[in-house]
């Protein structure tokens, strides 16, 4: 079962339609754009990149083109430059991680988020940061991610911040520090409020 990666605008239409179906299934109250000209789901300034785990057994040969089959799991990687504790970092994070309901419990999501961690490292990012609901902490840890002790991710904008410790939230900040620069400053992220500020569209990635 291969993993495919595309800049968000370049996801093939037949795969993007499946991704939107999975996202609406997982988050029924969220207004995701239509796959046919509905615009991007993320802020283009964050260079969104989509990763898909596919079951090609459902694919069909169409001349010299292969229909790439069924999307089993999907996620997006967003990125920006982050300034923290007086230093600049190339930062990335996971967003809209979803697994097809009928295929859950088989390790597909774990494989994809682990592959995303490796892709972020290979791309030369210094730090990777995102939040998850507390019950999902173990899932991400099983794929190689680590909880950052006491860290609060502050999203939104400086004028309209959206912190991960808002009342009623029960979020954990997960991360990785793949570059020497990131690892050298890892402890500065512990028990810190991290001013990510990705904007109004992707307020916490």
PDB file of N, CA, C and O in Angstrom, residues 18 33 51 53 60 90 99 104 114 188:
ATOM      1  N   UNK A  18     -12.179  11.718  -2.658  1.00  0.00           N
ATOM      2  CA  UNK A  18     -12.220  10.744  -1.570  1.00  0.00           C
ATOM      3  C   UNK A  18     -11.772  11.374  -0.250  1.00  0.00           C
ATOM      4  O   UNK A  18     -12.373  11.119   0.805  1.00  0.00           O
ATOM      5  N   UNK A  33     -14.015  22.661   1.535  1.00  0.00           N
ATOM      6  CA  UNK A  33     -14.350  23.066   0.159  1.00  0.00           C
ATOM      7  C   UNK A  33     -14.629  21.855  -0.716  1.00  0.00           C
ATOM      8  O   UNK A  33     -14.131  20.751  -0.471  1.00  0.00           O
ATOM      9  N   UNK A  51      -0.501  14.068   2.118  1.00  0.00           N
ATOM     10  CA  UNK A  51       0.027  12.706   2.060  1.00  0.00           C
ATOM     11  C   UNK A  51      -1.137  11.728   2.149  1.00  0.00           C
ATOM     12  O   UNK A  51      -2.033  11.893   2.994  1.00  0.00           O
ATOM     13  N   UNK A  53      -2.316   7.480   2.031  1.00  0.00           N
ATOM     14  CA  UNK A  53      -2.036   6.044   2.011  1.00  0.00           C
ATOM     15  C   UNK A  53      -3.125   5.402   1.163  1.00  0.00           C
ATOM     16  O   UNK A  53      -4.320   5.555   1.434  1.00  0.00           O
ATOM     17  N   UNK A  60      -7.539   0.617 -11.305  1.00  0.00           N
ATOM     18  CA  UNK A  60      -7.868   0.089 -12.629  1.00  0.00           C
ATOM     19  C   UNK A  60      -6.820   0.596 -13.611  1.00  0.00           C
ATOM     20  O   UNK A  60      -6.376   1.733 -13.521  1.00  0.00           O
ATOM     21  N   UNK A  90      12.627  26.565  11.035  1.00  0.00           N
ATOM     22  CA  UNK A  90      11.714  26.073   9.999  1.00  0.00           C
ATOM     23  C   UNK A  90      10.797  25.060  10.669  1.00  0.00           C
ATOM     24  O   UNK A  90      11.253  24.005  11.128  1.00  0.00           O
ATOM     25  N   UNK A  99      -8.467   8.628   8.993  1.00  0.00           N
ATOM     26  CA  UNK A  99      -8.438   7.277   8.437  1.00  0.00           C
ATOM     27  C   UNK A  99      -9.861   6.868   8.079  1.00  0.00           C
ATOM     28  O   UNK A  99     -10.806   7.179   8.814  1.00  0.00           O
ATOM     29  N   UNK A 104     -10.238   1.319   9.877  1.00  0.00           N
ATOM     30  CA  UNK A 104      -9.547   1.653  11.116  1.00  0.00           C
ATOM     31  C   UNK A 104      -9.162   0.395  11.894  1.00  0.00           C
ATOM     32  O   UNK A 104      -9.736  -0.669  11.708  1.00  0.00           O
ATOM     33  N   UNK A 114       3.634   8.229  10.842  1.00  0.00           N
ATOM     34  CA  UNK A 114       5.063   7.934  10.947  1.00  0.00           C
ATOM     35  C   UNK A 114       5.812   8.345   9.694  1.00  0.00           C
ATOM     36  O   UNK A 114       6.920   8.891   9.761  1.00  0.00           O
ATOM     37  N   UNK A 188      13.950  24.585  25.152  1.00  0.00           N
ATOM     38  CA  UNK A 188      13.287  25.887  25.224  1.00  0.00           C
ATOM     39  C   UNK A 188      11.796  25.777  24.903  1.00  0.00           C
ATOM     40  O   UNK A 188      11.028  26.704  25.204  1.00  0.00           O
TER      41      UNK A 188
END
